[in-house]
Amino acid sequence: MQLSERKIKIMQAIIRNYLETGEPVGSRTISKYTDLNLSSATIRNEMSDLEEMGYILQPHTSAGRIPSDKGYRLYVDTMMEEKDKELEELKEMMLEREDKMDHLLKQVAKLLAVNTNYATMISAPTIHTNKLKFIQLSRVDVNQLLAVVVVEGNVIKNNIIPVSEKLDDETLLKLNILLNTNLNGLALEEINLSMITAMKQQAGIHSAIVADVIDAIAESIRADEDLEIYTSGANNIFKYPELADQQKASEIINTFEEKQMLTELVQDTLADENNTGIQVYIGNETPIQTMKDCSVVTATYELGEGMRGTIGIIGPKRMDYDKVVGTLKTITHQLDELYKKKT
Amino acid sequence: MQLSERKIKIMQAIIRNYLETGEPVGSRTISKYTDLNLSSATIRNEMSDLEEMGYILQPHTSAGRIPSDKGYRLYVDTMMEEKDKELEELKEMMLEREDKMDHLLKQVAKLLAVNTNYATMISAPTIHTNKLKFIQLSRVDVNQLLAVVVVEGNVIKNNIIPVSEKLDDETLLKLNILLNTNLNGLALEEINLSMITAMKQQAGIHSAIVADVIDAIAESIRADEDLEIYTSGANNIFKYPELADQQKASEIINTFEEKQMLTELVQDTLADENNTGIQVYIGNETPIQTMKDCSVVTATYELGEGMRGTIGIIGPKRMDYDKVVGTLKTITHQLDELYKKKT
DNA sequence: TGTTAGCACTCGATTGATTAGAGTGCTAAC
DNA sequence: GTTAGCACTCTAATCAATCGAGTGCTAACA
């Protein structure tokens, strides 16, 4: 069966109405709601077709219809009219001088949560494609070195390295020069074995230290590959009865707290290369099992080249997709702007 | 009226039983439960007294009794028999080399949550009484300096300082020496104006930078006074029906997520100088309004001198106080040990 | 041929009444 | 001072009755 123009209009009406009320919507409601001027009986026939086609379903025999995952999918793919959401506060908040990346991200997460009434998450941008900008070894203690690594974008990593041998200032200086001249401007992937070997040779008797340092650098950068995720508004899920029962709520809250599972979502979003930047997971489409009763909308944001992170909004399936997509577009755009301005 | 020996025993029995079951406990239960060999009627009389004295209350006329806040307080103050909780995993986990303080704290929070089945929080130790161990300025970019500050206990702070004037390597070295010789070993409070003035003089034409750096140091350390708090197991509250209804759960979850409000708890705990290290807040005693239906047990842990943080366990009023207190004692002790071993 | 009015039917949700059971308070007896 | 006994209270569970929203189907209409 084909989806006639009229069926589409009815689907749209059903979904719109259901998004608002959260109640199954009946034929009579649609009959009045739309400008189609059809009686409830006609609508019933059409709805019966739509149900057969899998776009809507009945919770029980004598209830109205609610959209199925397939129905939502249809809506998101073809029927959405993006509302552009003004985020007045956003600019102000972002422009507050926030040199600390993590603070900024936390704020964005919170802002989004307050603004949308859904739960939100944001992952710190992954930096592994980025270039080393500065390396410094310092002696902090008799047997401890401090390695500071700055990556493009001013992301700073520290690592304490225990050393057994004593190093005098001069050696330290040499090592610093050695490291910086050799590694500066390189991306992590570009550091290969032959380079390391070469550096070890140059370091002479201190080759052990060089190895340690390289390890530390690698580790301190990789440390973030169990990546930093900030969340906010988890308690918003209590606003939607269909998610608020103990079982589900507990699972979702847990997912949010553990964050571990959210990384999958991030990976999945970042992995999809050929996307416009926004992805919508409806119900079972989500990579996170515990969220199969939710919908998740994710966006990829980009800070300069190579630094990409993910913003996600998690809500009920009857989420206001139009608004959420609009908001996410605005936010990612703003983040982009912000970065350009800073550099 | 006085609390007779027998009344105390009955109170104890009531609380113990209620902690286990969460159900109001009746006279007949007590009559069998205790070794007093009294009939339910006698117990009833005693319970009637206890109710009049405010230690227990009846949810409704024909229900058993439950402890009031005052009753719990009595229990905690005088009737508890600490069970020493073996935390086998704890040692292993702690001994995993965890140089990253924040990772360690997160793990402790999680471990506690899993172990107790309550929600937990842990605040990073405040460091403002601690001594500067190492300061380093480096040029990261033409117009950006990186200030790295290491405080005793190997807490590392970074700060990017924008500079207008150009600095050559030699000047930078001089500044580093100046800063380190002057500030090393000092606590933040000990840095006073005259010292700063003296340093500025020595810095000559670069006095502006010195001021900036000092500011940055102060700020980078103070930055943490909106203190870092890690939480875990928030979803455990769903295990206790008396906390699991939407309204309460939502509030508690929110408190946990925002963390802002938890700082009050931390402040309150740390403020109490003359305590043994463990505090119990029952119901309304808690400084956090949203937790008035919970009990909160907090402990102060100390890493060396001056670095103190707070661990908190949040659960229903019928929390297993004995176990929780025992566990907290173990944990704080372990943290102490760990620190000693590391330094 | 598509649309509509009408009607019987279904099924969840609400309401009210009844019952069972746990626990108390009180009194009288031990 | 303790206990047995009994009336009383209140909650929770159960069940039936009812309501109403919404459907599916049929027959009539344009």
XYZ file of C-alpha atoms (C1' of nucleotides) in Angstrom:
746
model
C 0.000 0.000 0.000
C 1.167 3.491 -0.742
C 1.295 6.347 1.684
C -1.197 8.803 0.258
C -0.901 12.486 0.902
C -3.806 12.200 3.262
C -2.284 9.377 5.244
C 0.831 11.438 5.730
C -1.184 14.328 7.027
C -2.955 12.052 9.439
C 0.293 10.533 10.636
C 1.647 13.984 11.205
C -1.419 14.945 13.167
C -1.238 11.814 15.268
C 2.399 12.331 16.133
C 2.079 16.039 16.832
C -0.817 15.384 19.102
C 0.851 12.526 20.856
C 4.037 14.511 21.418
C 1.981 17.118 23.190
C -0.271 15.001 25.317
C 1.442 11.672 25.727
C -1.995 10.070 25.507
C -3.079 7.712 22.745
C -4.914 9.798 20.188
C -8.303 8.798 18.858
C -9.974 9.269 15.529
C -12.340 11.962 16.705
C -9.497 14.112 17.930
C -7.785 13.963 14.566
C -11.030 14.660 12.783
C -11.235 17.990 14.549
C -7.518 18.697 14.821
C -6.742 18.725 11.117
C -7.989 20.903 8.307
C -8.922 17.834 6.314
C -12.593 18.018 7.226
C -13.045 14.340 7.462
C -15.296 12.519 9.836
C -13.922 10.344 12.563
C -15.137 7.283 10.694
C -12.995 8.057 7.680
C -10.050 8.744 9.890
C -10.666 5.389 11.496
C -10.389 3.667 8.169
C -7.173 5.441 7.387
C -5.779 4.722 10.815
C -6.643 1.108 10.379
C -4.522 1.133 7.229
C -1.670 2.935 8.960
C -1.718 0.394 11.720
C -1.545 -2.425 9.224
C 1.429 -0.716 7.634
C 3.151 -0.540 10.999
C 3.289 3.186 11.509
C 1.020 3.295 14.519
C -0.188 0.880 17.124
C -2.880 0.434 19.710
C -1.873 -0.087 23.340
C -5.115 -2.059 23.696
C -8.229 -2.674 21.737
C -10.294 0.263 22.770
C -7.618 2.881 23.014
C -6.448 5.476 20.529
C -3.292 5.020 18.506
C 0.283 5.893 19.312
C 3.157 6.138 16.867
C 5.433 3.110 16.532
C 9.187 3.474 16.245
C 8.662 3.222 12.500
C 6.157 6.039 12.715
C 8.548 8.292 14.567
C 11.208 7.428 12.056
C 8.910 8.534 9.242
C 8.260 11.737 11.089
C 11.890 12.501 11.737
C 12.952 11.642 8.225
C 10.316 13.421 6.241
C 7.796 15.346 8.233
C 9.748 17.494 10.647
C 9.602 21.234 10.418
C 12.510 22.571 12.333
C 11.549 25.188 14.797
C 14.520 27.394 15.345
C 14.910 27.653 19.023
C 16.294 30.907 20.297
C 18.895 30.288 22.931
C 19.311 33.746 24.330
C 21.110 32.725 27.465
C 23.461 30.611 25.498
C 25.531 33.378 24.041
C 25.898 35.165 27.321
C 26.874 32.047 29.097
C 29.340 30.969 26.501
C 30.887 34.368 26.327
C 31.521 34.389 30.036
C 35.196 33.901 29.956
C 35.509 30.206 30.417
C 38.994 29.132 29.680
C 38.427 25.859 31.430
C 37.033 23.522 28.857
C 35.396 21.255 31.377
C 33.515 24.098 32.996
C 32.234 25.208 29.671
C 31.030 21.752 28.770
C 29.302 21.311 32.088
C 27.552 24.587 31.560
C 26.443 23.640 28.096
C 25.048 20.367 29.371
C 23.138 22.125 32.099
C 21.881 24.832 29.840
C 20.578 22.303 27.393
C 18.906 20.304 30.122
C 17.130 23.313 31.532
C 16.173 24.478 28.105
C 14.791 21.291 26.703
C 13.584 19.491 29.821
C 15.376 16.381 28.731
C 18.485 14.713 30.048
C 21.670 15.745 28.342
C 25.232 14.637 27.964
C 28.273 16.097 26.332
C 31.594 14.477 25.709
C 34.822 16.358 25.826
C 36.441 16.540 22.409
C 38.816 13.742 21.661
C 42.247 15.031 21.055
C 44.195 12.112 19.729
C 44.426 13.522 16.257
C 45.902 16.677 17.645
C 49.383 17.922 17.687
C 51.799 18.165 20.517
C 52.560 21.759 21.177
C 54.819 21.680 24.158
C 56.492 19.184 26.440
C 58.238 19.914 29.657
C 59.966 17.750 32.180
C 60.608 19.191 35.610
C 62.027 17.754 38.735
C 59.461 18.002 41.445
C 61.143 15.802 43.954
C 64.316 13.804 44.281
C 62.750 10.825 42.630
C 59.845 12.303 40.764
C 59.639 14.037 37.452
C 56.661 16.024 36.338
C 55.812 15.761 32.682
C 53.576 18.476 31.319
C 52.203 18.006 27.857
C 50.281 20.676 26.021
C 48.339 19.721 22.954
C 46.985 22.028 20.323
C 43.890 23.671 21.651
C 45.628 24.208 24.977
C 44.567 20.961 26.473
C 47.024 20.281 29.234
C 48.021 16.914 30.651
C 50.180 16.239 33.649
C 51.912 13.110 34.666
C 54.185 12.294 37.514
C 57.002 9.959 36.517
C 58.960 8.145 39.166
C 62.649 7.906 38.336
C 65.350 5.912 39.968
C 68.454 7.631 38.680
C 69.341 11.125 39.720
C 69.232 13.793 37.072
C 71.064 17.060 37.242
C 69.635 20.271 35.846
C 71.747 20.187 32.777
C 70.629 16.727 31.760
C 67.066 17.711 32.340
C 67.474 20.700 30.087
C 68.972 18.531 27.410
C 66.184 16.052 27.652
C 63.652 18.825 27.355
C 65.274 20.167 24.268
C 65.546 16.701 22.841
C 61.893 15.957 23.410
C 60.626 19.244 22.106
C 62.730 19.371 19.004
C 61.813 15.841 18.109
C 58.169 15.711 18.974
C 56.869 19.203 18.639
C 54.128 19.606 16.095
C 53.557 15.920 15.757
C 50.297 14.109 16.229
C 50.368 11.135 18.514
C 49.999 8.742 15.633
C 53.007 10.204 13.939
C 55.340 9.174 16.708
C 56.741 5.921 15.490
C 59.239 3.459 16.711
C 62.155 4.647 14.663
C 61.801 8.123 16.099
C 61.779 6.761 19.571
C 64.842 4.703 18.905
C 66.619 7.709 17.467
C 65.788 9.753 20.517
C 66.972 7.056 22.827
C 70.274 7.006 21.081
C 70.646 10.732 21.421
C 69.792 10.506 25.079
C 72.661 8.166 25.658
C 72.755 6.822 29.151
C 69.407 8.382 29.892
C 67.585 6.408 27.280
C 65.526 4.703 29.951
C 64.052 8.018 30.914
C 63.150 8.840 27.357
C 61.215 5.623 27.119
C 59.440 6.421 30.344
C 58.563 9.867 29.159
C 57.216 8.688 25.847
C 55.166 6.137 27.661
C 53.895 8.775 29.998
C 52.994 11.046 27.140
C 51.173 8.313 25.374
C 49.414 7.299 28.519
C 48.514 10.763 29.617
C 46.936 11.395 26.285
C 45.333 8.037 26.021
C 44.046 8.367 29.559
C 41.326 10.427 28.079
C 40.194 7.809 25.711
C 38.029 6.518 28.456
C 36.583 9.788 27.608
C 35.306 12.562 29.766
C 31.554 12.872 29.695
C 29.419 15.414 31.453
C 25.757 14.970 32.084
C 22.936 17.065 33.330
C 19.220 16.967 33.936
C 18.968 13.252 34.504
C 16.080 13.920 36.819
C 14.159 15.391 33.934
C 13.106 11.905 32.993
C 10.720 11.998 35.928
C 8.733 14.508 33.957
C 7.655 11.804 31.546
C 5.436 9.169 33.127
C 6.387 6.591 30.534
C 9.966 6.690 31.807
C 9.375 7.471 35.445
C 8.629 4.055 36.819
C 11.218 2.700 39.187
C 12.688 0.054 36.992
C 13.289 2.256 34.000
C 14.247 5.330 35.942
C 16.771 3.407 37.956
C 18.384 2.012 34.839
C 18.564 5.315 33.086
C 19.897 7.142 36.108
C 22.489 4.478 36.512
C 23.579 4.764 32.913
C 23.959 8.450 33.415
C 25.931 8.107 36.558
C 28.256 5.425 35.349
C 28.835 7.259 32.107
C 30.758 4.247 30.931
C 27.875 3.125 28.803
C 27.434 6.538 27.307
C 30.767 6.232 25.602
C 29.194 3.765 23.247
C 26.783 6.401 22.182
C 29.620 8.805 21.613
C 31.595 6.287 19.614
C 28.613 5.463 17.532
C 27.907 9.085 16.786
C 31.474 9.964 15.946
C 31.879 6.865 13.849
C 29.176 7.833 11.427
C 31.254 9.856 9.025
C 28.755 10.727 6.385
C 26.225 12.464 8.531
C 25.073 16.018 8.624
C 26.100 16.208 12.222
C 22.806 15.220 13.790
C 21.563 11.745 14.418
C 18.326 10.494 15.833
C 18.016 7.146 17.545
C 14.461 6.086 18.172
C 13.760 3.423 20.762
C 15.565 0.258 19.893
C 17.789 2.000 17.406
C 19.934 3.302 20.218
C 23.256 1.592 20.877
C 22.567 1.669 24.618
C 20.272 -1.106 25.700
C 19.066 0.631 28.838
C 17.670 3.402 26.724
C 15.459 1.377 24.479
C 12.395 3.190 25.766
C 13.909 6.548 25.028
C 14.874 8.485 22.008
C 18.322 9.918 21.738
C 19.372 12.787 19.534
C 23.073 13.347 19.137
C 25.103 15.996 17.436
C 28.762 16.133 16.611
C 30.521 19.363 17.325
C 33.854 20.276 15.992
C 36.472 22.555 17.476
C 38.976 23.316 14.816
C 40.214 20.348 12.876
C 40.319 16.976 14.444
C 38.769 17.864 17.773
C 35.317 16.428 17.783
C 32.912 15.754 20.573
C 29.348 14.686 20.971
C 26.294 16.271 22.483
C 23.361 14.064 23.264
C 19.817 14.673 24.352
C 17.910 11.831 25.889
C 14.184 11.924 26.366
C 11.016 9.971 25.828
C 10.206 8.702 22.371
C 7.628 11.421 22.144
C 10.381 13.959 22.359
C 9.930 17.253 20.577
C 12.255 16.329 17.758
C 11.816 19.566 15.896
C 12.866 21.673 18.794
C 15.685 19.417 19.883
C 17.259 19.248 16.460
C 17.008 23.006 16.152
C 18.579 23.551 19.525
C 21.414 21.178 18.823
C 22.164 22.861 15.547
C 22.352 26.191 17.278
C 24.587 24.886 20.015
C 27.068 23.149 17.783
C 27.249 26.229 15.646
C 27.889 28.392 18.674
C 30.641 26.124 19.899
C 32.253 26.412 16.541
C 32.050 30.183 16.578
C 33.390 30.297 20.085
C 36.424 28.327 19.112
C 37.157 30.471 16.105
C 36.954 33.576 18.208
C 39.345 32.201 20.759
C 42.040 31.256 18.347
C 9.829 9.557 82.773
C 13.090 7.669 82.827
C 14.344 5.250 80.226
C 14.480 2.000 82.098
C 16.841 -0.737 81.097
C 13.912 -2.644 79.712
C 12.671 0.265 77.611
C 16.091 0.601 76.076
C 16.118 -3.049 75.149
C 12.721 -2.716 73.572
C 13.775 0.353 71.626
C 16.774 -1.500 70.376
C 14.638 -4.416 69.315
C 12.205 -2.136 67.534
C 14.929 -0.357 65.613
C 16.856 -3.464 64.712
C 13.722 -5.070 63.425
C 12.633 -2.017 61.525
C 16.053 -1.607 59.928
C 15.737 -5.082 58.583
C 12.205 -5.152 57.377
C 11.207 -1.560 56.794
C 7.767 -2.487 58.127
C 6.226 -1.037 61.267
C 6.911 -3.478 64.060
C 4.178 -4.700 66.403
C 4.192 -5.724 70.000
C 3.892 -9.399 69.323
C 6.968 -9.414 67.152
C 9.026 -7.816 69.892
C 7.606 -10.199 72.451
C 9.089 -13.075 70.521
C 12.149 -11.316 69.136
C 13.758 -10.390 72.459
C 15.027 -12.544 75.261
C 12.950 -10.575 77.734
C 10.180 -13.120 77.906
C 7.423 -10.604 78.108
C 4.005 -10.904 76.632
C 2.841 -8.699 73.844
C 0.532 -6.889 76.227
C 3.392 -5.788 78.445
C 5.348 -4.695 75.452
C 2.353 -2.704 74.381
C 2.375 -0.832 77.618
C 6.047 -0.039 77.301
C 5.649 0.956 73.697
C 2.851 3.248 74.661
C 5.266 4.940 77.061
C 7.996 5.136 74.457
C 5.596 6.716 72.050
C 4.626 9.312 74.611
C 8.302 10.073 75.125
C 8.741 10.620 71.412
C 11.049 7.772 70.552
C 8.673 5.913 68.324
C 5.544 6.709 66.415
C 2.602 5.055 64.762
C 1.987 5.646 61.063
C -1.681 5.069 61.835
C -3.813 3.794 64.665
C -3.692 0.126 64.021
C -0.170 -0.212 62.756
C 3.004 -1.200 64.522
C 5.531 1.391 65.620
C 8.447 2.902 63.748
C 11.350 4.801 65.241
C 11.167 8.593 65.179
C 14.201 10.725 64.362
C 14.681 11.001 68.111
C 14.601 7.242 68.370
C 17.252 6.795 65.710
C 19.320 9.410 67.425
C 19.128 7.456 70.672
C 20.173 4.352 68.803
C 23.107 5.967 67.094
C 24.309 7.705 70.224
C 24.070 4.879 72.688
C 22.892 1.596 71.346
C 24.999 0.887 68.298
C 27.288 -2.078 68.213
C 29.732 -1.518 65.451
C 30.003 -4.381 63.092
C 33.373 -4.275 61.518
C 32.819 -4.605 57.882
C 35.481 -6.446 56.011
C 36.310 -4.619 52.850
C 38.427 -7.149 51.126
C 38.229 -5.609 47.720
C 39.112 -2.271 49.130
C 42.753 -2.912 49.685
C 43.272 -4.431 46.314
C 41.529 -1.635 44.615
C 43.317 1.044 46.516
C 46.633 -0.552 45.960
C 46.156 -0.570 42.264
C 48.556 2.126 41.414
C 46.337 5.098 41.153
C 48.378 8.216 40.970
C 45.444 10.160 39.720
C 43.665 11.385 42.765
C 40.360 11.850 41.022
C 40.335 8.311 39.729
C 41.008 6.993 43.166
C 38.191 8.996 44.675
C 35.769 7.908 42.013
C 36.678 4.331 42.697
C 36.220 4.722 46.405
C 32.796 6.242 45.880
C 31.794 3.416 43.629
C 33.190 0.761 45.878
C 31.294 2.153 48.822
C 28.085 2.358 46.850
C 28.303 -1.216 45.700
C 29.274 -2.378 49.132
C 26.630 -0.640 51.157
C 23.786 -0.353 48.676
C 23.420 3.283 49.509
C 24.279 6.399 47.567
C 27.700 7.810 48.217
C 29.711 10.946 47.700
C 33.288 11.884 48.294
C 34.859 15.290 48.140
C 38.368 15.838 46.956
C 40.586 17.059 49.758
C 40.818 20.787 50.084
C 44.333 21.880 49.623
C 44.446 25.482 50.669
C 46.450 24.797 53.779
C 49.029 22.995 51.771
C 52.406 23.978 50.687
C 53.646 24.928 47.283
C 56.169 22.444 46.139
C 57.043 23.541 42.685
C 56.204 26.306 40.258
C 57.087 26.463 36.641
C 56.443 29.015 33.934
C 56.868 27.922 30.362
C 56.247 29.623 27.100
C 53.727 27.652 25.161
C 52.992 30.178 22.516
C 54.142 33.637 21.511
C 51.635 35.238 23.792
C 50.799 32.504 26.246
C 52.581 31.308 29.328
C 51.783 28.050 31.011
C 51.986 28.102 34.778
C 52.235 24.710 36.418
C 51.858 24.608 40.174
C 52.468 21.496 42.210
C 51.257 21.404 45.771
C 52.320 19.000 48.441
C 50.594 15.729 47.858
C 51.329 16.028 44.153
C 48.189 17.877 43.308
C 48.905 19.598 40.049
C 47.298 22.749 38.734
C 47.724 24.288 35.324
C 46.914 27.721 34.170
C 47.392 29.466 30.893
C 48.399 33.094 31.313
C 48.108 35.435 28.388
C 50.985 37.891 28.188
C 51.410 40.926 26.054
C 55.140 41.489 26.309
C 57.579 39.130 24.780
C 59.828 37.177 27.097
C 63.092 35.619 26.127
C 64.281 32.355 27.558
C 66.674 33.949 29.953
C 64.060 36.153 31.533
C 61.762 33.203 31.859
C 64.436 31.257 33.651
C 65.055 34.148 35.999
C 61.389 34.441 36.749
C 61.174 30.759 37.487
C 64.047 30.925 39.889
C 62.586 34.014 41.491
C 59.229 32.398 41.994
C 60.553 29.129 43.293
C 63.061 30.550 45.707
C 60.509 32.918 47.119
C 57.431 30.791 47.264
C 58.626 27.263 47.649
C 57.458 25.549 50.786
C 54.915 28.200 51.604
C 51.246 27.675 52.180
C 48.921 29.872 50.243
C 48.016 31.864 53.331
C 51.611 32.644 53.988
C 52.039 34.559 50.789
C 51.550 38.117 51.857
C 51.645 41.464 50.233
C 55.144 42.442 51.291
C 56.531 39.309 49.709
C 54.740 40.043 46.525
C 56.041 43.575 46.508
C 59.559 42.362 47.118
C 59.300 39.916 44.273
C 57.951 42.549 41.968
C 60.919 44.743 42.704
C 63.312 41.946 41.939
C 61.538 41.247 38.727
C 62.169 44.783 37.588
C 60.468 45.593 34.330
C 58.656 42.275 34.394
C 56.809 43.040 37.581
C 53.535 42.939 35.741
C 54.117 39.304 34.932
C 54.884 38.462 38.517
C 51.572 39.925 39.550
C 49.828 37.916 36.879
C 51.515 34.739 37.948
C 50.687 35.206 41.590
C 47.116 35.867 40.626
C 47.101 32.779 38.513
C 48.524 30.700 41.303
C 45.991 31.987 43.750
C 43.209 31.455 41.288
C 44.276 28.043 40.179
C 44.332 26.900 43.745
C 41.164 28.645 44.734
C 39.441 27.309 41.639
C 38.968 24.170 43.582
C 37.145 25.790 46.398
C 34.023 25.212 44.455
C 35.131 21.827 45.379
C 35.273 18.681 43.404
C 32.738 16.089 44.482
C 32.311 12.600 43.141
C 29.174 10.577 43.596
C 28.105 7.061 42.972
C 25.187 4.731 43.414
C 22.508 7.378 43.294
C 20.203 4.805 41.810
C 20.501 2.751 44.972
C 17.786 4.870 46.498
C 15.344 2.989 44.333
C 15.998 0.011 46.523
C 14.161 1.645 49.389
C 10.472 2.108 48.733
C 10.232 4.958 51.197
C 12.548 7.006 48.990
C 11.633 5.659 45.614
C 8.551 7.671 44.840
C 8.940 10.096 41.992
C 8.927 13.302 43.937
C 11.575 12.298 46.427
C 13.696 10.338 44.007
C 13.761 13.203 41.579
C 14.895 15.620 44.258
C 17.595 13.360 45.566
C 18.895 12.486 42.127
C 18.992 16.127 41.281
C 20.949 16.972 44.395
C 23.403 14.298 43.469
C 23.758 15.484 39.956
C 24.087 19.150 40.714
C 26.562 18.455 43.481
C 26.373 22.122 44.338
C 24.159 21.383 47.289
C 26.406 18.626 48.509
C 29.111 21.148 49.243
C 27.027 22.303 52.172
C 27.238 18.867 53.598
C 30.968 18.849 53.124
C 31.369 22.251 54.730
C 29.241 21.212 57.616
C 31.211 18.048 58.186
C 34.585 19.703 57.928
C 33.491 22.577 60.123
C 32.794 20.371 63.085
C 36.209 20.376 64.675
C 35.620 18.390 67.793
C 34.332 15.240 66.219
C 35.736 11.793 66.086
C 35.603 11.893 62.339
C 32.157 10.446 61.852
C 28.889 12.286 61.925
C 25.367 11.065 61.577
C 22.566 13.266 60.336
C 19.140 11.802 60.821
C 16.243 13.100 58.811
C 15.788 16.786 59.429
C 19.184 17.119 61.019
C 20.796 17.153 57.618
C 21.980 20.488 56.242
C 20.494 19.608 52.869
C 16.783 20.168 52.727
C 16.158 17.751 49.891
C 17.451 14.943 52.042
C 15.158 15.345 54.974
C 13.735 11.897 54.420
C 17.156 10.330 54.390
C 19.910 9.778 56.831
C 23.394 10.882 56.000
C 26.560 9.546 57.549
C 29.704 11.496 56.857
C 33.317 10.905 57.683
C 36.296 13.178 57.465
C 39.397 11.719 55.996
C 42.781 13.239 56.251
C 45.728 12.936 53.911
C 48.736 14.164 55.737
C 48.280 17.430 57.536
C 45.835 19.962 56.299
C 44.366 17.961 53.471
C 40.950 16.927 54.521
C 38.012 15.660 52.579
C 34.630 14.205 53.267
C 32.990 10.915 52.497
C 29.251 10.690 52.765
C 26.766 7.889 52.639
C 23.168 8.694 51.952
C 20.389 6.238 52.531
C 17.001 5.807 54.106
C 16.556 6.644 57.763
C 16.470 2.952 58.423
C 20.006 2.699 57.212
C 22.239 0.088 58.737
C 24.109 2.556 60.876
C 26.357 -0.019 62.480
C 27.656 -1.303 59.214
C 27.964 2.087 57.612
C 29.933 3.574 60.461
C 32.196 0.571 60.492
C 32.773 0.746 56.783
C 33.525 4.435 56.890
C 36.015 3.968 59.656
C 37.779 1.322 57.634
C 37.848 3.442 54.539
C 39.167 6.575 56.151
C 41.813 4.531 57.857
C 42.821 2.946 54.580
C 43.069 6.298 52.870
C 45.344 7.445 55.599
C 47.554 4.390 55.253
C 47.651 4.776 51.535
C 48.880 8.306 51.833
C 51.578 7.409 54.291
C 52.813 4.672 52.050
C 52.995 6.973 49.084
C 55.067 9.653 50.741
C -16.360 4.799 -5.126
C -15.329 7.362 -1.296
C -17.511 9.282 2.831
C -20.331 9.265 6.787
C -23.757 8.161 10.489
C -24.991 4.825 13.651
C -24.449 1.204 16.772
C -22.678 -2.711 19.187
C -18.644 -4.067 21.358
C -14.172 -3.936 23.974
C -11.405 -2.886 27.578
C -8.960 0.018 30.893
C -9.894 3.055 34.711
C -12.605 4.487 38.432
C -15.618 3.816 42.210
C -17.625 1.678 46.113
C -18.432 -2.050 49.124
C -16.794 -5.849 51.479
C -13.491 -8.537 53.836
C -9.305 -10.088 56.140
C -5.738 -9.193 59.106
C -2.570 -6.929 61.910
C -2.155 -4.310 65.806
C -3.672 -1.474 69.405
C -5.934 0.093 73.971
C -8.292 -1.103 77.791
C -10.039 -3.889 81.464
C -10.120 -7.448 84.548
C -7.863 -11.212 86.499
C -3.657 -13.326 88.109
C 3.775 -5.740 87.826
C 2.237 -8.932 84.325
C -0.901 -11.132 81.357
C -5.103 -12.847 78.860
C -8.943 -11.469 76.413
C -11.735 -8.716 73.677
C -13.548 -4.796 71.260
C -12.030 -1.466 68.187
C -9.460 0.817 64.333
C -7.388 1.219 60.180
C -5.035 -0.500 55.922
C -4.721 -3.348 52.081
C -6.645 -6.498 49.101
C -10.431 -8.123 46.425
C -14.407 -7.897 43.664
C -18.249 -6.190 41.161
C -20.396 -2.499 38.908
C -20.083 1.269 36.082
C -18.278 4.708 32.930
C -16.452 6.266 28.848
C -13.279 6.611 25.198
C -12.490 4.528 21.122
C -12.852 1.023 17.795
C -14.813 -1.972 13.841
C -18.404 -2.869 11.008
C -22.468 -2.108 8.321
C -25.566 0.300 5.741
C -26.826 4.446 3.654
C -25.598 8.474 1.155
C -23.448 11.707 -2.478
